[in-house]
PDB file of C-alpha atoms in Angstrom:
ATOM      1  CA  MET W 270     115.091  94.354 105.175  1.00  0.00           C
ATOM      2  CA  LYS W 271     111.149  94.567 104.784  1.00  0.00           C
ATOM      3  CA  ILE W 272     110.034  98.063 105.223  1.00  0.00           C
ATOM      4  CA  LEU W 273     106.464  97.212 104.657  1.00  0.00           C
ATOM      5  CA  GLU W 274     104.514  94.278 105.164  1.00  0.00           C
ATOM      6  CA  ILE W 275     100.750  93.644 104.466  1.00  0.00           C
ATOM      7  CA  LYS W 276      99.143  90.433 105.340  1.00  0.00           C
ATOM      8  CA  ASN W 277      95.442  89.620 104.098  1.00  0.00           C
ATOM      9  CA  MET W 278      94.317  93.089 103.911  1.00  0.00           C
ATOM     10  CA  LYS W 279      90.579  93.475 103.649  1.00  0.00           C
ATOM     11  CA  LYS W 280      88.501  96.634 103.260  1.00  0.00           C
ATOM     12  CA  SER W 281      84.831  97.315 102.495  1.00  0.00           C
ATOM     13  CA  PHE W 282      82.799 100.458 102.176  1.00  0.00           C
ATOM     14  CA  GLY W 283      79.160  99.556 103.190  1.00  0.00           C
ATOM     15  CA  ASN W 284      78.147  96.489 101.068  1.00  0.00           C
ATOM     16  CA  LEU W 285      80.910  96.873  98.587  1.00  0.00           C
ATOM     17  CA  GLU W 286      84.008  94.689  99.173  1.00  0.00           C
ATOM     18  CA  VAL W 287      86.875  96.603  97.771  1.00  0.00           C
ATOM     19  CA  LEU W 288      89.720  94.743  99.025  1.00  0.00           C
ATOM     20  CA  LYS W 289      89.434  91.077  99.385  1.00  0.00           C
ATOM     21  CA  GLY W 290      92.460  89.817 101.080  1.00  0.00           C
ATOM     22  CA  ILE W 291      95.904  91.802  99.809  1.00  0.00           C
ATOM     23  CA  SER W 292      99.088  90.631 100.865  1.00  0.00           C
ATOM     24  CA  LEU W 293     102.499  92.082  99.913  1.00  0.00           C
ATOM     25  CA  SER W 294     105.796  93.255 101.021  1.00  0.00           C
ATOM     26  CA  VAL W 295     108.336  95.756  99.907  1.00  0.00           C
ATOM     27  CA  ASN W 296     112.088  95.492 100.637  1.00  0.00           C
ATOM     28  CA  GLU W 297     114.443  98.248 101.210  1.00  0.00           C
ATOM     29  CA  GLY W 298     115.341 100.142  97.846  1.00  0.00           C
ATOM     30  CA  GLU W 299     112.711  98.547  95.918  1.00  0.00           C
ATOM     31  CA  VAL W 300     110.374 100.052  93.590  1.00  0.00           C
ATOM     32  CA  LEU W 301     106.925  98.211  93.644  1.00  0.00           C
ATOM     33  CA  SER W 302     104.256  99.397  90.736  1.00  0.00           C
ATOM     34  CA  ILE W 303     100.636  98.640  91.440  1.00  0.00           C
ATOM     35  CA  ILE W 304      98.542  98.529  88.215  1.00  0.00           C
ATOM     36  CA  GLY W 305      95.095  97.837  87.181  1.00  0.00           C
ATOM     37  CA  PRO W 306      91.848  99.107  85.991  1.00  0.00           C
ATOM     38  CA  SER W 307      89.853 101.842  87.579  1.00  0.00           C
ATOM     39  CA  GLY W 308      87.921 100.717  90.699  1.00  0.00           C
ATOM     40  CA  SER W 309      90.150  97.639  91.232  1.00  0.00           C
ATOM     41  CA  GLY W 310      91.361  98.825  94.681  1.00  0.00           C
ATOM     42  CA  LYS W 311      94.738 100.190  93.880  1.00  0.00           C
ATOM     43  CA  SER W 312      94.297 103.629  95.611  1.00  0.00           C
ATOM     44  CA  THR W 313      92.499 101.844  98.620  1.00  0.00           C
ATOM     45  CA  ILE W 314      95.742  99.884  99.143  1.00  0.00           C
ATOM     46  CA  LEU W 315      97.682 103.232  99.457  1.00  0.00           C
ATOM     47  CA  ARG W 316      95.015 104.869 101.792  1.00  0.00           C
ATOM     48  CA  CYS W 317      94.908 101.650 104.061  1.00  0.00           C
ATOM     49  CA  ALA W 318      98.847 101.360 104.247  1.00  0.00           C
ATOM     50  CA  THR W 319      99.066 104.979 104.899  1.00  0.00           C
ATOM     51  CA  MET W 320      96.429 104.595 107.642  1.00  0.00           C
ATOM     52  CA  LEU W 321      94.120 107.239 105.876  1.00  0.00           C
ATOM     53  CA  ASP W 322      91.564 104.608 105.928  1.00  0.00           C
ATOM     54  CA  HIS W 323      91.450 101.644 108.476  1.00  0.00           C
ATOM     55  CA  MET W 324      91.463  98.280 107.065  1.00  0.00           C
ATOM     56  CA  ASP W 325      88.684  96.040 108.122  1.00  0.00           C
ATOM     57  CA  GLU W 326      90.855  92.815 108.673  1.00  0.00           C
ATOM     58  CA  GLY W 327      94.696  91.992 108.087  1.00  0.00           C
ATOM     59  CA  ASP W 328      98.085  92.877 109.363  1.00  0.00           C
ATOM     60  CA  LEU W 329     100.129  95.993 108.456  1.00  0.00           C
ATOM     61  CA  LEU W 330     103.796  96.321 109.719  1.00  0.00           C
ATOM     62  CA  TYR W 331     106.439  98.807 109.122  1.00  0.00           C
ATOM     63  CA  LEU W 332     110.071  97.661 109.843  1.00  0.00           C
ATOM     64  CA  ASP W 333     108.701  94.285 111.541  1.00  0.00           C
ATOM     65  CA  GLU W 334     106.523  96.594 113.959  1.00  0.00           C
ATOM     66  CA  TYR W 335     102.870  96.084 113.875  1.00  0.00           C
ATOM     67  CA  ALA W 336     100.728  99.179 113.152  1.00  0.00           C
ATOM     68  CA  ALA W 337      97.720  96.915 112.845  1.00  0.00           C
ATOM     69  CA  LYS W 338      97.073  93.219 113.723  1.00  0.00           C
ATOM     70  CA  SER W 339      94.523  90.828 113.135  1.00  0.00           C
ATOM     71  CA  THR W 340      92.558  89.265 115.945  1.00  0.00           C
ATOM     72  CA  GLN W 341      91.371  85.791 116.340  1.00  0.00           C
ATOM     73  CA  GLY W 342      87.961  86.879 114.960  1.00  0.00           C
ATOM     74  CA  GLY W 343      89.787  88.751 111.858  1.00  0.00           C
ATOM     75  CA  LYS W 344      89.009  92.217 112.809  1.00  0.00           C
ATOM     76  CA  SER W 345      92.213  94.556 112.506  1.00  0.00           C
ATOM     77  CA  ILE W 346      93.252  96.194 115.741  1.00  0.00           C
ATOM     78  CA  TYR W 347      95.490  99.302 115.520  1.00  0.00           C
ATOM     79  CA  SER W 348      98.379 100.144 117.878  1.00  0.00           C
ATOM     80  CA  SER W 349      98.198 103.093 120.290  1.00  0.00           C
ATOM     81  CA  LYS W 350      98.282 106.550 118.831  1.00  0.00           C
ATOM     82  CA  GLN W 351     101.844 107.294 120.403  1.00  0.00           C
ATOM     83  CA  ASP W 352     103.095 104.161 118.550  1.00  0.00           C
ATOM     84  CA  LEU W 353     101.326 104.924 115.308  1.00  0.00           C
ATOM     85  CA  LYS W 354     102.665 108.487 115.323  1.00  0.00           C
ATOM     86  CA  ARG W 355     106.229 107.109 115.370  1.00  0.00           C
ATOM     87  CA  ILE W 356     105.432 104.377 112.785  1.00  0.00           C
ATOM     88  CA  ARG W 357     103.879 107.209 110.296  1.00  0.00           C
ATOM     89  CA  LYS W 358     107.473 108.697 110.124  1.00  0.00           C
ATOM     90  CA  ASN W 359     108.418 105.728 108.318  1.00  0.00           C
ATOM     91  CA  PHE W 360     106.578 106.761 105.099  1.00  0.00           C
ATOM     92  CA  GLY W 361     105.508 109.828 102.970  1.00  0.00           C
ATOM     93  CA  LEU W 362     102.743 110.008 100.609  1.00  0.00           C
ATOM     94  CA  VAL W 363     102.596 112.030  97.433  1.00  0.00           C
ATOM     95  CA  PHE W 364      98.756 112.511  96.230  1.00  0.00           C
ATOM     96  CA  GLN W 365      97.529 112.945  92.699  1.00  0.00           C
ATOM     97  CA  ASN W 366      95.986 116.426  93.194  1.00  0.00           C
ATOM     98  CA  PHE W 367      99.160 117.884  95.048  1.00  0.00           C
ATOM     99  CA  ASN W 368      97.168 118.691  98.131  1.00  0.00           C
ATOM    100  CA  LEU W 369      99.375 121.646  98.742  1.00  0.00           C
ATOM    101  CA  PHE W 370      98.263 124.490 101.199  1.00  0.00           C
ATOM    102  CA  PRO W 371      97.092 127.468  99.004  1.00  0.00           C
ATOM    103  CA  HIS W 372      97.908 130.225 101.446  1.00  0.00           C
ATOM    104  CA  TYR W 373     101.237 128.809 102.155  1.00  0.00           C
ATOM    105  CA  SER W 374     104.433 129.762 100.162  1.00  0.00           C
ATOM    106  CA  VAL W 375     106.200 126.711  98.631  1.00  0.00           C
ATOM    107  CA  LEU W 376     108.917 126.966 101.485  1.00  0.00           C
ATOM    108  CA  LYS W 377     106.311 127.100 104.309  1.00  0.00           C
ATOM    109  CA  ASN W 378     104.547 124.202 102.453  1.00  0.00           C
ATOM    110  CA  ILE W 379     107.842 121.923 102.915  1.00  0.00           C
ATOM    111  CA  THR W 380     109.058 123.384 106.272  1.00  0.00           C
ATOM    112  CA  GLU W 381     105.731 122.864 108.338  1.00  0.00           C
ATOM    113  CA  ALA W 382     105.545 119.347 108.741  1.00  0.00           C
ATOM    114  CA  PRO W 383     109.179 118.900 109.761  1.00  0.00           C
ATOM    115  CA  ILE W 384     108.977 121.856 112.383  1.00  0.00           C
ATOM    116  CA  LEU W 385     105.610 120.373 113.887  1.00  0.00           C
ATOM    117  CA  VAL W 386     106.330 116.654 113.366  1.00  0.00           C
ATOM    118  CA  ASP W 387     109.910 116.309 113.753  1.00  0.00           C
ATOM    119  CA  GLY W 388     110.541 119.143 116.079  1.00  0.00           C
ATOM    120  CA  ILE W 389     113.638 120.327 114.253  1.00  0.00           C
ATOM    121  CA  SER W 390     114.283 124.143 114.042  1.00  0.00           C
ATOM    122  CA  LYS W 391     112.908 126.430 111.528  1.00  0.00           C
ATOM    123  CA  LYS W 392     116.465 127.136 110.251  1.00  0.00           C
ATOM    124  CA  GLU W 393     117.178 123.521 109.807  1.00  0.00           C
ATOM    125  CA  ALA W 394     113.860 122.934 108.149  1.00  0.00           C
ATOM    126  CA  GLU W 395     114.498 125.737 105.702  1.00  0.00           C
ATOM    127  CA  LEU W 396     117.916 124.520 104.841  1.00  0.00           C
ATOM    128  CA  ARG W 397     116.540 121.056 104.303  1.00  0.00           C
ATOM    129  CA  ALA W 398     113.647 122.378 102.213  1.00  0.00           C
ATOM    130  CA  GLN W 399     115.986 124.616 100.096  1.00  0.00           C
ATOM    131  CA  SER W 400     118.342 121.572  99.371  1.00  0.00           C
ATOM    132  CA  LEU W 401     115.277 119.584  97.944  1.00  0.00           C
ATOM    133  CA  LEU W 402     114.068 122.414  95.918  1.00  0.00           C
ATOM    134  CA  ASP W 403     117.521 122.658  94.350  1.00  0.00           C
ATOM    135  CA  LYS W 404     117.541 119.076  93.824  1.00  0.00           C
ATOM    136  CA  LEU W 405     114.086 119.150  91.930  1.00  0.00           C
ATOM    137  CA  GLY W 406     114.877 122.155  89.883  1.00  0.00           C
ATOM    138  CA  LEU W 407     112.648 124.523  92.024  1.00  0.00           C
ATOM    139  CA  ALA W 408     115.631 126.512  93.632  1.00  0.00           C
ATOM    140  CA  ASP W 409     113.711 130.143  92.647  1.00  0.00           C
ATOM    141  CA  LYS W 410     110.309 129.134  93.695  1.00  0.00           C
ATOM    142  CA  SER W 411     110.681 128.903  97.453  1.00  0.00           C
ATOM    143  CA  ASP W 412     108.697 132.404  98.020  1.00  0.00           C
ATOM    144  CA  ALA W 413     106.061 131.678  95.302  1.00  0.00           C
ATOM    145  CA  PHE W 414     102.512 130.171  96.199  1.00  0.00           C
ATOM    146  CA  PRO W 415     100.881 127.178  94.652  1.00  0.00           C
ATOM    147  CA  TYR W 416      98.613 129.153  92.415  1.00  0.00           C
ATOM    148  CA  GLN W 417     101.892 130.739  90.628  1.00  0.00           C
ATOM    149  CA  LEU W 418     102.963 127.320  89.510  1.00  0.00           C
ATOM    150  CA  SER W 419     102.633 124.783  86.789  1.00  0.00           C
ATOM    151  CA  GLY W 420     101.101 121.519  87.796  1.00  0.00           C
ATOM    152  CA  GLY W 421     104.288 119.892  87.436  1.00  0.00           C
ATOM    153  CA  GLN W 422     105.839 122.243  89.694  1.00  0.00           C
ATOM    154  CA  GLN W 423     103.027 121.522  92.291  1.00  0.00           C
ATOM    155  CA  GLN W 424     103.611 118.042  92.148  1.00  0.00           C
ATOM    156  CA  ARG W 425     107.368 118.572  92.493  1.00  0.00           C
ATOM    157  CA  VAL W 426     106.886 120.594  95.317  1.00  0.00           C
ATOM    158  CA  SER W 427     104.602 118.095  97.009  1.00  0.00           C
ATOM    159  CA  ILE W 428     107.412 115.340  96.394  1.00  0.00           C
ATOM    160  CA  ALA W 429     109.784 117.711  98.145  1.00  0.00           C
ATOM    161  CA  ARG W 430     107.202 118.122 101.037  1.00  0.00           C
ATOM    162  CA  ALA W 431     107.055 114.377 101.386  1.00  0.00           C
ATOM    163  CA  LEU W 432     110.840 113.744 101.486  1.00  0.00           C
ATOM    164  CA  ALA W 433     111.436 116.768 103.916  1.00  0.00           C
ATOM    165  CA  LEU W 434     110.216 114.239 106.630  1.00  0.00           C
ATOM    166  CA  GLN W 435     113.105 112.023 105.382  1.00  0.00           C
ATOM    167  CA  PRO W 436     111.032 108.813 105.395  1.00  0.00           C
ATOM    168  CA  LYS W 437     111.982 105.258 104.450  1.00  0.00           C
ATOM    169  CA  LEU W 438     109.245 104.683 101.916  1.00  0.00           C
ATOM    170  CA  LEU W 439     107.417 107.052  99.777  1.00  0.00           C
ATOM    171  CA  PHE W 440     104.116 106.160  98.217  1.00  0.00           C
ATOM    172  CA  PHE W 441     102.768 107.648  95.034  1.00  0.00           C
ATOM    173  CA  ASP W 442      99.061 107.773  94.336  1.00  0.00           C
ATOM    174  CA  GLU W 443      98.732 108.397  90.290  1.00  0.00           C
ATOM    175  CA  PRO W 444     101.238 111.098  90.567  1.00  0.00           C
ATOM    176  CA  THR W 445     100.732 112.210  87.065  1.00  0.00           C
ATOM    177  CA  SER W 446      97.062 111.727  86.382  1.00  0.00           C
ATOM    178  CA  ALA W 447      96.289 115.395  86.895  1.00  0.00           C
ATOM    179  CA  LEU W 448      98.882 116.492  84.644  1.00  0.00           C
ATOM    180  CA  ASP W 449      99.182 116.954  80.862  1.00  0.00           C
ATOM    181  CA  PRO W 450     101.788 114.894  79.006  1.00  0.00           C
ATOM    182  CA  GLU W 451     104.396 117.680  78.781  1.00  0.00           C
ATOM    183  CA  LEU W 452     104.351 118.217  82.650  1.00  0.00           C
ATOM    184  CA  THR W 453     104.203 114.374  83.386  1.00  0.00           C
ATOM    185  CA  SER W 454     107.567 113.698  82.038  1.00  0.00           C
ATOM    186  CA  GLU W 455     109.185 116.249  84.499  1.00  0.00           C
ATOM    187  CA  VAL W 456     107.546 114.607  87.366  1.00  0.00           C
ATOM    188  CA  LEU W 457     108.303 111.259  86.055  1.00  0.00           C
ATOM    189  CA  LYS W 458     112.073 112.323  85.511  1.00  0.00           C
ATOM    190  CA  VAL W 459     112.197 113.240  89.434  1.00  0.00           C
ATOM    191  CA  ILE W 460     110.876 109.793  90.308  1.00  0.00           C
ATOM    192  CA  LYS W 461     113.142 107.863  88.149  1.00  0.00           C
ATOM    193  CA  GLU W 462     116.065 109.945  89.800  1.00  0.00           C
ATOM    194  CA  LEU W 463     114.631 108.860  93.226  1.00  0.00           C
ATOM    195  CA  ALA W 464     114.635 105.306  92.003  1.00  0.00           C
ATOM    196  CA  GLU W 465     118.421 105.832  90.966  1.00  0.00           C
ATOM    197  CA  GLU W 466     119.298 106.797  94.391  1.00  0.00           C
ATOM    198  CA  LYS W 467     117.441 103.514  95.758  1.00  0.00           C
ATOM    199  CA  MET W 468     114.479 105.197  97.477  1.00  0.00           C
ATOM    200  CA  THR W 469     111.928 102.703  98.324  1.00  0.00           C
ATOM    201  CA  MET W 470     108.850 103.561  96.740  1.00  0.00           C
ATOM    202  CA  VAL W 471     105.315 102.109  95.986  1.00  0.00           C
ATOM    203  CA  ILE W 472     103.779 103.669  93.102  1.00  0.00           C
ATOM    204  CA  VAL W 473     100.116 103.331  91.872  1.00  0.00           C
ATOM    205  CA  THR W 474     100.235 104.271  88.211  1.00  0.00           C
ATOM    206  CA  HIS W 475      98.615 104.038  84.751  1.00  0.00           C
ATOM    207  CA  GLU W 476     101.943 104.874  82.961  1.00  0.00           C
ATOM    208  CA  MET W 477     102.753 101.609  81.622  1.00  0.00           C
ATOM    209  CA  GLN W 478     106.040 102.405  79.956  1.00  0.00           C
ATOM    210  CA  PHE W 479     107.145 104.105  83.473  1.00  0.00           C
ATOM    211  CA  ALA W 480     106.234 101.111  85.229  1.00  0.00           C
ATOM    212  CA  LYS W 481     107.891  98.816  82.960  1.00  0.00           C
ATOM    213  CA  GLU W 482     111.332 100.721  83.138  1.00  0.00           C
ATOM    214  CA  LEU W 483     111.220 101.598  86.566  1.00  0.00           C
ATOM    215  CA  SER W 484     109.915  98.743  88.661  1.00  0.00           C
ATOM    216  CA  ASP W 485     111.628  95.958  90.330  1.00  0.00           C
ATOM    217  CA  ARG W 486     108.024  94.105  90.770  1.00  0.00           C
ATOM    218  CA  ILE W 487     104.828  94.836  89.652  1.00  0.00           C
ATOM    219  CA  ILE W 488     101.439  93.814  91.091  1.00  0.00           C
ATOM    220  CA  PHE W 489      98.440  93.778  88.922  1.00  0.00           C
ATOM    221  CA  ILE W 490      95.207  94.052  90.608  1.00  0.00           C
ATOM    222  CA  GLU W 491      91.458  93.582  89.595  1.00  0.00           C
ATOM    223  CA  ASP W 492      88.349  93.163  91.517  1.00  0.00           C
ATOM    224  CA  GLY W 493      90.261  93.602  94.995  1.00  0.00           C
ATOM    225  CA  ILE W 494      92.497  90.474  94.158  1.00  0.00           C
ATOM    226  CA  ILE W 495      96.254  90.630  93.333  1.00  0.00           C
ATOM    227  CA  GLN W 496      95.791  88.452  89.939  1.00  0.00           C
ATOM    228  CA  VAL W 497      99.408  88.512  88.706  1.00  0.00           C
ATOM    229  CA  GLU W 498     102.588  89.478  90.495  1.00  0.00           C
ATOM    230  CA  GLY W 499     106.097  89.308  89.199  1.00  0.00           C
ATOM    231  CA  SER W 500     109.117  91.344  87.891  1.00  0.00           C
ATOM    232  CA  SER W 501     108.892  93.917  85.174  1.00  0.00           C
ATOM    233  CA  LYS W 502     110.070  91.494  82.398  1.00  0.00           C
ATOM    234  CA  GLU W 503     107.551  88.817  83.645  1.00  0.00           C
ATOM    235  CA  ILE W 504     104.632  91.264  83.621  1.00  0.00           C
ATOM    236  CA  PHE W 505     105.091  92.725  80.099  1.00  0.00           C
ATOM    237  CA  ASN W 506     105.883  89.140  78.804  1.00  0.00           C
ATOM    238  CA  THR W 507     102.828  87.506  80.577  1.00  0.00           C
ATOM    239  CA  ASP W 508     100.732  84.659  79.134  1.00  0.00           C
ATOM    240  CA  ASN W 509      97.886  85.773  81.294  1.00  0.00           C
ATOM    241  CA  ALA W 510      95.137  86.790  78.809  1.00  0.00           C
ATOM    242  CA  ARG W 511      93.446  89.368  81.155  1.00  0.00           C
ATOM    243  CA  LEU W 512      96.820  91.139  81.852  1.00  0.00           C
ATOM    244  CA  LYS W 513      97.807  91.236  78.192  1.00  0.00           C
ATOM    245  CA  GLU W 514      94.395  92.597  77.310  1.00  0.00           C
ATOM    246  CA  PHE W 515      95.021  95.285  80.037  1.00  0.00           C
ATOM    247  CA  ILE W 516      98.500  96.220  78.915  1.00  0.00           C
ATOM    248  CA  GLY W 517      97.762  96.362  75.251  1.00  0.00           C
ATOM    249  CA  LYS W 518      95.097  99.163  75.960  1.00  0.00           C
ATOM    250  CA  PHE W 519      98.066 101.274  76.734  1.00  0.00           C
ATOM    251  CA  GLY W 520      99.751 100.543  73.504  1.00  0.00           C
ATOM    252  CA  HIS W 521     101.975  97.788  74.748  1.00  0.00           C
ATOM    253  CA  LYS W 522     102.001  94.248  73.122  1.00  0.00           C
TER     254      LYS W 522
END
């Protein structure tokens, strides 16, 4: 079953054409990694897929339901606010810089959205949050504030916050880019555990070994175009000279 489908996504900022026709799909239980050099359009794909930015052209579907659809002239027309509110429940997004509310405790950071968005009781939200904190090794941090946590702990809280809404798909935008190597490993461990549980994920990452081990498929994007797509094995044994050069910069031959 396709959770996400993107067809011919285009996006420009002023005169700068960032995405030049991106098409991809993600099946239930699949891990898709997106790699590529800085400025290639990786994060813009995620921002458009999560509707933080609106794409200019193209189709965007979740579970075969249109969030946005191209007109005959090519311009994307988005569904009604009511429909989009429902469609957004299909996914969660983990940012690279945590984006936690600094004046909220860990518990309130996690429970706020389920209470306001899903309309569940405070008690149920807190039980859900505590279960996630236990799972992510943060059982004793529910009353802490973000400034009292390490970067790795903050990122695990942001993962718990995304999971609290029980999405069908999780997006990760460079989830370890703000962390030092020691803290990176604890976040990658959590994401690996989610993959083992068959959580559907789309991950923009510069961690090549992580992408190699975890991904069912990998997309290499450059200049706003998907240049190469394939299984982890196909990507890391590629004959494509540009992709080989890119991977080589991260210590992979």
